[in-house]
mmCIF file with all atom_site columns, C-alpha atoms in Angstrom:
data_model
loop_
_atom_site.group_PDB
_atom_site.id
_atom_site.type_symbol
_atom_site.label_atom_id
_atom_site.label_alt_id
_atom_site.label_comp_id
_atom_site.label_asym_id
_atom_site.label_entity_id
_atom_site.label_seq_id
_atom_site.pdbx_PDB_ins_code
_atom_site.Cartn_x
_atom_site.Cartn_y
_atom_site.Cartn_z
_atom_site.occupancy
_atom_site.B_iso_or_equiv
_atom_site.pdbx_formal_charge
_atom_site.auth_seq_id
_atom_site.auth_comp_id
_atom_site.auth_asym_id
_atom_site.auth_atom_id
_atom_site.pdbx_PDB_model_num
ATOM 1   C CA . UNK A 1 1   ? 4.296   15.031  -19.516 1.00 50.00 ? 248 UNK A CA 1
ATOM 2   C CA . UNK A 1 2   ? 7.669   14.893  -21.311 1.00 77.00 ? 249 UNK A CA 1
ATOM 3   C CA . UNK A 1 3   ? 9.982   15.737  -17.653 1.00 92.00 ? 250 UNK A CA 1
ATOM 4   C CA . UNK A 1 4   ? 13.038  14.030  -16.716 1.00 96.00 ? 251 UNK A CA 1
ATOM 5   C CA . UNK A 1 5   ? 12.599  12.124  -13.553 1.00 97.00 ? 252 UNK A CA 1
ATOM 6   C CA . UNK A 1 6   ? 14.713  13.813  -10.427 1.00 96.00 ? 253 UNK A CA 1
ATOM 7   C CA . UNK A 1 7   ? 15.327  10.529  -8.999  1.00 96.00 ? 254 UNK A CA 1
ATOM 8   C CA . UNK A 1 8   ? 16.913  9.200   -12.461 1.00 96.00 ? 255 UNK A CA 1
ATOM 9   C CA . UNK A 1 9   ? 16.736  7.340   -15.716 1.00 95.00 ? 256 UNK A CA 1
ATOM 10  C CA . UNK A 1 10  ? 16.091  4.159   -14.505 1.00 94.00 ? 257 UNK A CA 1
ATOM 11  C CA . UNK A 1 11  ? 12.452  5.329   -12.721 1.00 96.00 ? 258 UNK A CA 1
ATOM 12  C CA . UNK A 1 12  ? 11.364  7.649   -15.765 1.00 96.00 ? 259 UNK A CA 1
ATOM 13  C CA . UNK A 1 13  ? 8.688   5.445   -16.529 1.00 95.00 ? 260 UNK A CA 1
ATOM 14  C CA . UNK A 1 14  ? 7.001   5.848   -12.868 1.00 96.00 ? 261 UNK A CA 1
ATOM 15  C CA . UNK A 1 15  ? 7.894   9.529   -12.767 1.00 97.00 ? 262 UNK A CA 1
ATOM 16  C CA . UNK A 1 16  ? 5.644   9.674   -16.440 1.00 97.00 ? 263 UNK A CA 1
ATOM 17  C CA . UNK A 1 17  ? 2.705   8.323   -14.401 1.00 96.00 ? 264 UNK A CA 1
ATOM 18  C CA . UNK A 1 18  ? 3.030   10.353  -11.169 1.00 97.00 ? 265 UNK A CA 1
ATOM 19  C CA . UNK A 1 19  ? -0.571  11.610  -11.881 1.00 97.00 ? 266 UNK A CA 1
ATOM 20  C CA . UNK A 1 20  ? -2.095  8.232   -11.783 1.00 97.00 ? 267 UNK A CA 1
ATOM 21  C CA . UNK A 1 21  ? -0.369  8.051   -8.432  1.00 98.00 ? 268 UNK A CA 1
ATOM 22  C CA . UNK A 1 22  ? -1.603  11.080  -7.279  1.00 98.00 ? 269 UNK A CA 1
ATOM 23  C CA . UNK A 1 23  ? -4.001  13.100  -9.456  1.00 98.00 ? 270 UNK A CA 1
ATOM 24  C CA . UNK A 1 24  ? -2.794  17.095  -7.615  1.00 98.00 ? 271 UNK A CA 1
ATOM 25  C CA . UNK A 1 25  ? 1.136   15.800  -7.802  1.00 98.00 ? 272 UNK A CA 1
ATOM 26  C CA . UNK A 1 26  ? 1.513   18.824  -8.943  1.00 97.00 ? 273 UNK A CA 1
ATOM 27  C CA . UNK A 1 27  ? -0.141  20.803  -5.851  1.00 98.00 ? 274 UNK A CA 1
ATOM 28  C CA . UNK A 1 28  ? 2.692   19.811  -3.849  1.00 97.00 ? 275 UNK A CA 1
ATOM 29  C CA . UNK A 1 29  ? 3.070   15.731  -3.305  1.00 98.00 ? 276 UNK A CA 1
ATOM 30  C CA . UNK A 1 30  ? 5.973   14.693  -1.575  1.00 98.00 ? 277 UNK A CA 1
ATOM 31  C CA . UNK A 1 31  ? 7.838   11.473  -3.041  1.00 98.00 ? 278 UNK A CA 1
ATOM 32  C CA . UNK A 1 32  ? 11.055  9.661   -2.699  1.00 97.00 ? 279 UNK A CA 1
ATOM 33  C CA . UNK A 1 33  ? 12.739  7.414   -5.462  1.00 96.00 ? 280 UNK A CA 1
ATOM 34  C CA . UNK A 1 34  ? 10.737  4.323   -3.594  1.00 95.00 ? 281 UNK A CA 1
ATOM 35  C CA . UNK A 1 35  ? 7.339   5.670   -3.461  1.00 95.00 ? 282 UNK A CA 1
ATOM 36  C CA . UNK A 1 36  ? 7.718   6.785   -6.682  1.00 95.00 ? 283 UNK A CA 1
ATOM 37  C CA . UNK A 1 37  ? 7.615   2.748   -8.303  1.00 94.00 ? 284 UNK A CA 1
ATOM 38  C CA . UNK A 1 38  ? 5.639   1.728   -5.058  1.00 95.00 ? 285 UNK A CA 1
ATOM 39  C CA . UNK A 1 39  ? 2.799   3.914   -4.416  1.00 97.00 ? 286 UNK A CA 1
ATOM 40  C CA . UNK A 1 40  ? -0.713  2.680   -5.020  1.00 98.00 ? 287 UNK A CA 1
ATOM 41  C CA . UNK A 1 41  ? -2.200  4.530   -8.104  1.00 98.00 ? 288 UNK A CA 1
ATOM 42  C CA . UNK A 1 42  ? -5.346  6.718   -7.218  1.00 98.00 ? 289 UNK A CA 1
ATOM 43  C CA . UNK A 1 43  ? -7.540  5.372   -8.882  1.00 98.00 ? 290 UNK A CA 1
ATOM 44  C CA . UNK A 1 44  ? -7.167  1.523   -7.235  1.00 98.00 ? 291 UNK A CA 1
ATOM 45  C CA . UNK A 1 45  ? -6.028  2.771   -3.935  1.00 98.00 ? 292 UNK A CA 1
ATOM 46  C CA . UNK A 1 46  ? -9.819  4.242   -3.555  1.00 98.00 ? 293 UNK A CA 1
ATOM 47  C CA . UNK A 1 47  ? -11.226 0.969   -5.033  1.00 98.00 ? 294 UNK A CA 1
ATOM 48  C CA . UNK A 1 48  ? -9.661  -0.774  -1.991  1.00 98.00 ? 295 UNK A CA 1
ATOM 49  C CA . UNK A 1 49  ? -10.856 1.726   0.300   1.00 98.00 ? 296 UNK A CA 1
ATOM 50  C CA . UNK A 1 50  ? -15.044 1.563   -0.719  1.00 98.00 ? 297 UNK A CA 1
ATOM 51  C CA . UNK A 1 51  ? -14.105 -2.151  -0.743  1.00 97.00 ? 298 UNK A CA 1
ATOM 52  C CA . UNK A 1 52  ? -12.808 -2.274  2.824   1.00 98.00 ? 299 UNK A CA 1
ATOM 53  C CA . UNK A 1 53  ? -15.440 -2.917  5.280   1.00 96.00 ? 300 UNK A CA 1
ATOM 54  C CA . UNK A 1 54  ? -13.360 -1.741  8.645   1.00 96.00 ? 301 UNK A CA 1
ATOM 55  C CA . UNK A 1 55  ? -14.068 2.207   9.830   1.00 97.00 ? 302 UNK A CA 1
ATOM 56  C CA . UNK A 1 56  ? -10.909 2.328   11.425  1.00 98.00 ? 303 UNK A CA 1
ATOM 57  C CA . UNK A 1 57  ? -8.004  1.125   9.518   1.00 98.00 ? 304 UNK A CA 1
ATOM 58  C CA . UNK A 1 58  ? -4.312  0.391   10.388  1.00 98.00 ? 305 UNK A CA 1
ATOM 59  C CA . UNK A 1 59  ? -1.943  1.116   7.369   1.00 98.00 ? 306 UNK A CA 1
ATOM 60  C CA . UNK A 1 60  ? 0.745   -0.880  7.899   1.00 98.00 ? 307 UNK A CA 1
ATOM 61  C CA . UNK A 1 61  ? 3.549   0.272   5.493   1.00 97.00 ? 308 UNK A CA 1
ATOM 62  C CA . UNK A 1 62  ? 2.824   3.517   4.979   1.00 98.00 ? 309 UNK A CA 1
ATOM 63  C CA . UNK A 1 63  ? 5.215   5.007   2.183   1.00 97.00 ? 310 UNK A CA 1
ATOM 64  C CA . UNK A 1 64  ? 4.304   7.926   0.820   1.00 98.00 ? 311 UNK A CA 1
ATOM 65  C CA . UNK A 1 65  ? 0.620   7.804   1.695   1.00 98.00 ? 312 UNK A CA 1
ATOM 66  C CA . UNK A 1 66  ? -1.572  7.062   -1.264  1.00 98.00 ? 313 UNK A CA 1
ATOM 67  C CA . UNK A 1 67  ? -3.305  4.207   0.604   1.00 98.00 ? 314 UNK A CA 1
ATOM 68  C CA . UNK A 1 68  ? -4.032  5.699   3.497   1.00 98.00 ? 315 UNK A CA 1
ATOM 69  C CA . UNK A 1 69  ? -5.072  9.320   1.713   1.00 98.00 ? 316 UNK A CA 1
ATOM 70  C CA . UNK A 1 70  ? -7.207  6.979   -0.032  1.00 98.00 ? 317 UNK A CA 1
ATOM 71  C CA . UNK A 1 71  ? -8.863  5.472   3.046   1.00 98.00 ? 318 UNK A CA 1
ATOM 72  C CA . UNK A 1 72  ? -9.444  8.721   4.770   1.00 98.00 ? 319 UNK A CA 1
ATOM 73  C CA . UNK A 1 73  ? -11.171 10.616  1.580   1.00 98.00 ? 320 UNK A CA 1
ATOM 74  C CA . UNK A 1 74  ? -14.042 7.669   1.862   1.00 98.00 ? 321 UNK A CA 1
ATOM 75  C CA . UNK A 1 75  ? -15.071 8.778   5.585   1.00 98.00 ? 322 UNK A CA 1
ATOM 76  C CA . UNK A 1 76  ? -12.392 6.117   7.802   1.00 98.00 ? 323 UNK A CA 1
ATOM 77  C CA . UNK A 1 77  ? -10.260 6.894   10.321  1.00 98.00 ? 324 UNK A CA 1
ATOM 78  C CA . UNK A 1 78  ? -6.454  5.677   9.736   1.00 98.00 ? 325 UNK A CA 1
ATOM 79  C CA . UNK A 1 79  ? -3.754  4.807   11.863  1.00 98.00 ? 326 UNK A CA 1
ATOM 80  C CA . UNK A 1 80  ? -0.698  4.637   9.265   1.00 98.00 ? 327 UNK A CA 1
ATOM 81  C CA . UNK A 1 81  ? 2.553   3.214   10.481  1.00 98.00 ? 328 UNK A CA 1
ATOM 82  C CA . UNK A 1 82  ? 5.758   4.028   8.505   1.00 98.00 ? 329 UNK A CA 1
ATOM 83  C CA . UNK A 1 83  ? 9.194   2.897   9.703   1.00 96.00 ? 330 UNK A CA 1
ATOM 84  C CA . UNK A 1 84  ? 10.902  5.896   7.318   1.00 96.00 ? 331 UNK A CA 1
ATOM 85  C CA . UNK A 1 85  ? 11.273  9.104   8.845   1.00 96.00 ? 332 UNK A CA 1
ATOM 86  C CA . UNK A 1 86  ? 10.949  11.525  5.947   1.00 96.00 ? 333 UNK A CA 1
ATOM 87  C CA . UNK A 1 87  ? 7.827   9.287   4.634   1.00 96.00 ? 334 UNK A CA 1
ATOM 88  C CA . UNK A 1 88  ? 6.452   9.380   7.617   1.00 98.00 ? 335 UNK A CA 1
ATOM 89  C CA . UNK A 1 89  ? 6.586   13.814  7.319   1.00 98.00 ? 336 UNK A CA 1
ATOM 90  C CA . UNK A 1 90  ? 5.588   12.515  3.239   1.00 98.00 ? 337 UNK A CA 1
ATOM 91  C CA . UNK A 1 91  ? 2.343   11.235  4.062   1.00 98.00 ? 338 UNK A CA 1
ATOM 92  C CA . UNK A 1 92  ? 1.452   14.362  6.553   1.00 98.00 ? 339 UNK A CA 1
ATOM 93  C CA . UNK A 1 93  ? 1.940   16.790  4.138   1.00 98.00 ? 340 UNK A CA 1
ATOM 94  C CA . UNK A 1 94  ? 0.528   14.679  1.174   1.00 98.00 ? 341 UNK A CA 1
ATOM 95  C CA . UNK A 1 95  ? -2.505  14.231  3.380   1.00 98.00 ? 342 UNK A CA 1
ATOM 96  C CA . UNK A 1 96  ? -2.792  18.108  4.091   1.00 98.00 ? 343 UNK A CA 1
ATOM 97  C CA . UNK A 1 97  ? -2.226  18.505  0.297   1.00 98.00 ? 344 UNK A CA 1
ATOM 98  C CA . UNK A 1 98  ? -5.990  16.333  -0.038  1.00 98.00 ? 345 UNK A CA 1
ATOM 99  C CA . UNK A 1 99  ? -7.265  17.884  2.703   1.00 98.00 ? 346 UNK A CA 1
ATOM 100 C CA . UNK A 1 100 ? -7.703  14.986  4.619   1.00 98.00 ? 347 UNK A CA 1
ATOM 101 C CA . UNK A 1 101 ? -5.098  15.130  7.466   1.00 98.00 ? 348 UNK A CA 1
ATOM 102 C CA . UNK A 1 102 ? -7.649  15.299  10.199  1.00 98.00 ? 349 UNK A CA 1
ATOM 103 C CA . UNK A 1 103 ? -8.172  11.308  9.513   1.00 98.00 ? 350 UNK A CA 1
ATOM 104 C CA . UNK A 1 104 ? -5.101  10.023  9.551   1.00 98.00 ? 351 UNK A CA 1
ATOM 105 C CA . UNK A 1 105 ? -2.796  9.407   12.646  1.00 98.00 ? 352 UNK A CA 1
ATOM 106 C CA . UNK A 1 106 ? 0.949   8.840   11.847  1.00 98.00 ? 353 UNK A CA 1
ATOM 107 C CA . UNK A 1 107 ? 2.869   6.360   13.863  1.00 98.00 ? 354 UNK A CA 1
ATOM 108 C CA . UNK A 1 108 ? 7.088   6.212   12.963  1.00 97.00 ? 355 UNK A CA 1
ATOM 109 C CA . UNK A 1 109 ? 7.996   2.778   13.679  1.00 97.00 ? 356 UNK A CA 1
ATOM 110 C CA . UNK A 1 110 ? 8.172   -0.728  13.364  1.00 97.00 ? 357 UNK A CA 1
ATOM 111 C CA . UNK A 1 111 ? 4.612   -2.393  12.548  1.00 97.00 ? 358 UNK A CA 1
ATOM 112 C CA . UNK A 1 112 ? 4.878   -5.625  14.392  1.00 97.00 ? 359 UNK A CA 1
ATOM 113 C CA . UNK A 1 113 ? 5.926   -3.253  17.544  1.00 96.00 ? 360 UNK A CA 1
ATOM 114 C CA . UNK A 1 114 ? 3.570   -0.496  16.827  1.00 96.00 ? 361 UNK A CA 1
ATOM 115 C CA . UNK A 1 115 ? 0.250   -1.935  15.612  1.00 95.00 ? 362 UNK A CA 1
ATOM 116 C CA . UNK A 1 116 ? -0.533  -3.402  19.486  1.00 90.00 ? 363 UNK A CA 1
ATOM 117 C CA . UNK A 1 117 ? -1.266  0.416   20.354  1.00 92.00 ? 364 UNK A CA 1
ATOM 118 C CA . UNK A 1 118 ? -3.945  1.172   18.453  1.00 95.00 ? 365 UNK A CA 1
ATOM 119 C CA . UNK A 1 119 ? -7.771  -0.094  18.685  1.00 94.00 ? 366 UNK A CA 1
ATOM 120 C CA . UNK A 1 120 ? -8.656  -1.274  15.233  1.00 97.00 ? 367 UNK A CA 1
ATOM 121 C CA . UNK A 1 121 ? -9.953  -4.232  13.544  1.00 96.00 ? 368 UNK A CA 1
ATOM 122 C CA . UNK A 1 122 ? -8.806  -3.819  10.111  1.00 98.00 ? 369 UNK A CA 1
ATOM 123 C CA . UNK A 1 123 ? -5.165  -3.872  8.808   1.00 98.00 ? 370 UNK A CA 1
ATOM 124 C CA . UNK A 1 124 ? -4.390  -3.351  5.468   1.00 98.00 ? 371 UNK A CA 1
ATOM 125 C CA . UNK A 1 125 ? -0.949  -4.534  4.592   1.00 98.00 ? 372 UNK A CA 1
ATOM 126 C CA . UNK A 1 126 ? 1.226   -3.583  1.058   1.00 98.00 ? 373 UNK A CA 1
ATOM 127 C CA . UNK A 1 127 ? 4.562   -4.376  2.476   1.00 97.00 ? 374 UNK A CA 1
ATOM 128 C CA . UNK A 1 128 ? 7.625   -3.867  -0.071  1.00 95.00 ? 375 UNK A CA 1
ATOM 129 C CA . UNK A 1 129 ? 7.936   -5.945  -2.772  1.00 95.00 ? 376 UNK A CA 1
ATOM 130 C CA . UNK A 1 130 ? 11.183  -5.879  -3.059  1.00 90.00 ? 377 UNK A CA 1
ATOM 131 C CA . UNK A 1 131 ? 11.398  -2.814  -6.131  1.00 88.00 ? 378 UNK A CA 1
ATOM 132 C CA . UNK A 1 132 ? 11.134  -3.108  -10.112 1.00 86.00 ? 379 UNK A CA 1
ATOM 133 C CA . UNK A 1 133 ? 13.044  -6.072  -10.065 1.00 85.00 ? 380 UNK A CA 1
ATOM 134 C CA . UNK A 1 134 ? 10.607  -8.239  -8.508  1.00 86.00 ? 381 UNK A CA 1
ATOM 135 C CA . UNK A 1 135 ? 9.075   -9.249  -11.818 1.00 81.00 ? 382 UNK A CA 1
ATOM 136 C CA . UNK A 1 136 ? 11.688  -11.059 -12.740 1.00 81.00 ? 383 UNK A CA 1
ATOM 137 C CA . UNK A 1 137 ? 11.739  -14.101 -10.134 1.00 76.00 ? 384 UNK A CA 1
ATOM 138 C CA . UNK A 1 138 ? 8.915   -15.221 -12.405 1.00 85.00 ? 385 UNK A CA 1
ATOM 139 C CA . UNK A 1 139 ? 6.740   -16.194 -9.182  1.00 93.00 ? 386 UNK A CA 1
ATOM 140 C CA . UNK A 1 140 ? 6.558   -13.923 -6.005  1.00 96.00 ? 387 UNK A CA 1
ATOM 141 C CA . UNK A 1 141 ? 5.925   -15.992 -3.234  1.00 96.00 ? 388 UNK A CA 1
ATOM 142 C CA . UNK A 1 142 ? 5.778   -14.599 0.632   1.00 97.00 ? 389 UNK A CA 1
ATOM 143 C CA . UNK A 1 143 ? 8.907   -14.368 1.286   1.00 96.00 ? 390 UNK A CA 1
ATOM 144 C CA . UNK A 1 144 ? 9.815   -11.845 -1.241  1.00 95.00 ? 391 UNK A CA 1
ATOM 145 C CA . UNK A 1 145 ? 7.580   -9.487  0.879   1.00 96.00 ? 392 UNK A CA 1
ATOM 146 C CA . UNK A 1 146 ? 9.806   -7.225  3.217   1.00 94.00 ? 393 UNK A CA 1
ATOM 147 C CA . UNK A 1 147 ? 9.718   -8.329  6.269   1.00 96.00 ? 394 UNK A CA 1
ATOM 148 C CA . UNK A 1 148 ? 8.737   -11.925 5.498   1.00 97.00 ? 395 UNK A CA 1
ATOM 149 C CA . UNK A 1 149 ? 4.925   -12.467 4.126   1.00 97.00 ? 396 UNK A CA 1
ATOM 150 C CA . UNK A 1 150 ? 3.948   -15.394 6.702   1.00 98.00 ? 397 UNK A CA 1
ATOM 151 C CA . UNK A 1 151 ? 5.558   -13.374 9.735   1.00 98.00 ? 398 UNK A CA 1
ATOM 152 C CA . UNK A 1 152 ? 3.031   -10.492 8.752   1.00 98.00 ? 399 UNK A CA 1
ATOM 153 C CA . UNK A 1 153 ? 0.031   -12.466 7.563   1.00 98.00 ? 400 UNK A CA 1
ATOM 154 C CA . UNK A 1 154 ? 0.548   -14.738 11.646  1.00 97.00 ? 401 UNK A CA 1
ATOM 155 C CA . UNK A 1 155 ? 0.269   -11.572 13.568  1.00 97.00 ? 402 UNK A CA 1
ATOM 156 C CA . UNK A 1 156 ? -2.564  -9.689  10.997  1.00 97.00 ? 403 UNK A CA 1
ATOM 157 C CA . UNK A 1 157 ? -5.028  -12.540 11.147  1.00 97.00 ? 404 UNK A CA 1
ATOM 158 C CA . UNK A 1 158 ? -3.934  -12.834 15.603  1.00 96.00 ? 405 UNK A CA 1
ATOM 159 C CA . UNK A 1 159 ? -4.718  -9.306  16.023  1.00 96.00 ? 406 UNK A CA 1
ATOM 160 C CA . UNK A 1 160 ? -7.146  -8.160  13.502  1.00 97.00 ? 407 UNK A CA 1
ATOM 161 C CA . UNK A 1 161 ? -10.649 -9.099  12.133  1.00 97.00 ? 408 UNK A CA 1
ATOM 162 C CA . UNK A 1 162 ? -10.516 -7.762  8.539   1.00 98.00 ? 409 UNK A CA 1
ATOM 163 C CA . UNK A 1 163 ? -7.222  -8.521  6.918   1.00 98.00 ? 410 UNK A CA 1
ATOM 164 C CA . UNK A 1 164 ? -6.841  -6.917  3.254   1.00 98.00 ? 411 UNK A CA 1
ATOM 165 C CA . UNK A 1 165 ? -3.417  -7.408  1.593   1.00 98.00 ? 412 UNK A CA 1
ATOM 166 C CA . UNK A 1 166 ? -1.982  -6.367  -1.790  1.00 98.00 ? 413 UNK A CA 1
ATOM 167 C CA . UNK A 1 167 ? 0.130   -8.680  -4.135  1.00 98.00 ? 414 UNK A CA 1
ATOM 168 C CA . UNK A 1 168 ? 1.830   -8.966  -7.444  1.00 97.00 ? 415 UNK A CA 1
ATOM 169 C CA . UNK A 1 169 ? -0.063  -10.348 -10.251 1.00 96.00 ? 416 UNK A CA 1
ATOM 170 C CA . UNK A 1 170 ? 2.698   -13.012 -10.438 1.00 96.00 ? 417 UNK A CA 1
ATOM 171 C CA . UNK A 1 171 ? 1.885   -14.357 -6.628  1.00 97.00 ? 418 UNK A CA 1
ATOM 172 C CA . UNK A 1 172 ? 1.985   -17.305 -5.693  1.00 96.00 ? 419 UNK A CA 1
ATOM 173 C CA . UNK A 1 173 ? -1.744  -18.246 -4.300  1.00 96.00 ? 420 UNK A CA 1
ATOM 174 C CA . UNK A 1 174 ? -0.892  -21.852 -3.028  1.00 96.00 ? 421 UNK A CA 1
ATOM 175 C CA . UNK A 1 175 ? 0.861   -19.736 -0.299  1.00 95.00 ? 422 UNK A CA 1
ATOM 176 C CA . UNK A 1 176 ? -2.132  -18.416 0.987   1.00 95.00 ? 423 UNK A CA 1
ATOM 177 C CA . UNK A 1 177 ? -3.564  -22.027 1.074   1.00 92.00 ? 424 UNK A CA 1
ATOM 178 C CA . UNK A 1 178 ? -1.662  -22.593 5.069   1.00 91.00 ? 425 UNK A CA 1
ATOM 179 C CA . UNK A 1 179 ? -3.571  -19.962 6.824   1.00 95.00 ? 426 UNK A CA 1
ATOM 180 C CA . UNK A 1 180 ? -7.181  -21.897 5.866   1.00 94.00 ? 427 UNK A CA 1
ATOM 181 C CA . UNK A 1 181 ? -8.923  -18.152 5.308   1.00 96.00 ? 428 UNK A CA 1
ATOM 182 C CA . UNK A 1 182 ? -11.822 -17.509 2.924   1.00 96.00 ? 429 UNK A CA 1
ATOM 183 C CA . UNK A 1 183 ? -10.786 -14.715 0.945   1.00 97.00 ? 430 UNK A CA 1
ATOM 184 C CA . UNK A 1 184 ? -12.460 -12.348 -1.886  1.00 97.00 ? 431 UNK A CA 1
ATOM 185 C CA . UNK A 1 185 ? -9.701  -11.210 -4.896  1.00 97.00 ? 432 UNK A CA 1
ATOM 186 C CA . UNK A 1 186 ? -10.144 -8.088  -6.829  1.00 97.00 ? 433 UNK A CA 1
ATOM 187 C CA . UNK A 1 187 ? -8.138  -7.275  -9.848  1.00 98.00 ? 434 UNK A CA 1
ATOM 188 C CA . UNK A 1 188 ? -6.982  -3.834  -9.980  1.00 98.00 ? 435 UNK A CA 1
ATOM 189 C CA . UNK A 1 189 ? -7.000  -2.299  -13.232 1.00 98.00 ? 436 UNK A CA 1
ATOM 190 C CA . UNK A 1 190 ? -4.973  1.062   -14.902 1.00 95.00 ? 437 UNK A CA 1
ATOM 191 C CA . UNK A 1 191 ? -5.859  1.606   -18.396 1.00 92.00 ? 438 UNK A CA 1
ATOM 192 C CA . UNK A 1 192 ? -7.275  -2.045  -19.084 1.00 95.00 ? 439 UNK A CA 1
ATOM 193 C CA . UNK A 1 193 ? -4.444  -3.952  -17.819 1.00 96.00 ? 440 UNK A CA 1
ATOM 194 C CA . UNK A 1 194 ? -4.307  -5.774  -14.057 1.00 97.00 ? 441 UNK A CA 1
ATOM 195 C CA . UNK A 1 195 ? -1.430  -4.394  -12.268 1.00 96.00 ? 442 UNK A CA 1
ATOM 196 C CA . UNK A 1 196 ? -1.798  -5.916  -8.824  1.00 97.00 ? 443 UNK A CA 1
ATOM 197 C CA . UNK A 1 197 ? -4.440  -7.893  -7.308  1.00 98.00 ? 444 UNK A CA 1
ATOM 198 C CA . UNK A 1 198 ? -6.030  -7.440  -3.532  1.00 98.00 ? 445 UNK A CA 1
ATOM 199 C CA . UNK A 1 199 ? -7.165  -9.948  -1.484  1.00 98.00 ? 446 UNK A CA 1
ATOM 200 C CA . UNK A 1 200 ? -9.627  -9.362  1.257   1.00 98.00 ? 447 UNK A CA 1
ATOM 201 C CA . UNK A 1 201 ? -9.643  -11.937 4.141   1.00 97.00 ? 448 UNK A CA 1
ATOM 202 C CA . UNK A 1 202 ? -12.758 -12.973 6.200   1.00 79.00 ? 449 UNK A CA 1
#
């Protein structure tokens, strides 16, 4: 790949995998400095999707669009909420760039205030994990999600049937243990090492 990074040094190493984020980055993707080190790679982000029971989906921080590209390429409908006006115009032309912007709905805005206005029973949730850095608190517990973890995971299980959320590989599962919910766990994999870990609620 061998090109410097536009958004600098210190994100080369994303910027060296940009086609495991998006395998036609070079037809045209759109990507800031944050969705650069917080996309979901291709690869897992359509893993989630076949796993994901829910027709209609609500994306709940959007970002550049790789999960909810991914969702719409297996057949659902997606309602993608991103607070970030530029991502928000990110994941419309990213979506266009897969051919796939007939599926997916864009909502700018917050989710806890936009979410209510759509009819959907599935929410998948990869809220920020606070950037690179996160690694090094040695255990990511739900409060290290932006917003706050339990805040989202109160009004997803209130408002939604299928809950699927996206962690760290260092989370904290005793967390998870207050809301009483069965859950499945898939490991997502990149080149034979677990980079993140789903959980699917039922």
């Amino acid at each position: 790949m061998g090109e410097t990074c536009p958004f600098g040094t210190d994100v080369q190493r994303y910027w060296d995998k940009r086609f495991e984020y998006f395998l036609r980055f070079n037809d045209g993707i759109k990507i800031d400095k944050e969705g650069l080190y917080s996309v979901t790679p291709e690869k897992i982000a359509l893993e989630i999707a076949e796993h994901t029971k829910g027709d209609v989906i609500v994306v709940a921080f959007g970002g550049v669009g790789g999960n909810a590209i991914a969702f719409a390429r297996t057949g659902k409908k997606v309602y993608c909420i991103e607070l970030d006006e530029d991502r928000k115009s990110f994941i419309e032309h990213n979506a266009k760039v897969y051919g796939v912007d007939d599926l997916i709905h864009t909502i700018q805005g917050d989710f806890f205030a936009k979410a209510s206005t759509v009819s959907a029973k599935t929410v998948f949730l990869d809220p920020p994990w606070g950037g690179p850095s996160y690694k090094e608190s040695g255990s990511f517990k739900l409060n290290n999600f932006s917003p706050d973890g339990t805040k989202i995971l109160d009004y997803a299980f209130l408002n939604f049937d299928e809950v699927v959320l996206m962690v760290p590989t260092i989370f904290d599962f005793s967390e998870i243990e207050k809301f009483d919910k069965q859950y499945d766990l898939q490991d997502n994999v990149i080149n034979g090492e677990i980079i993140s870990q789903t959980i699917y609620f039922s």
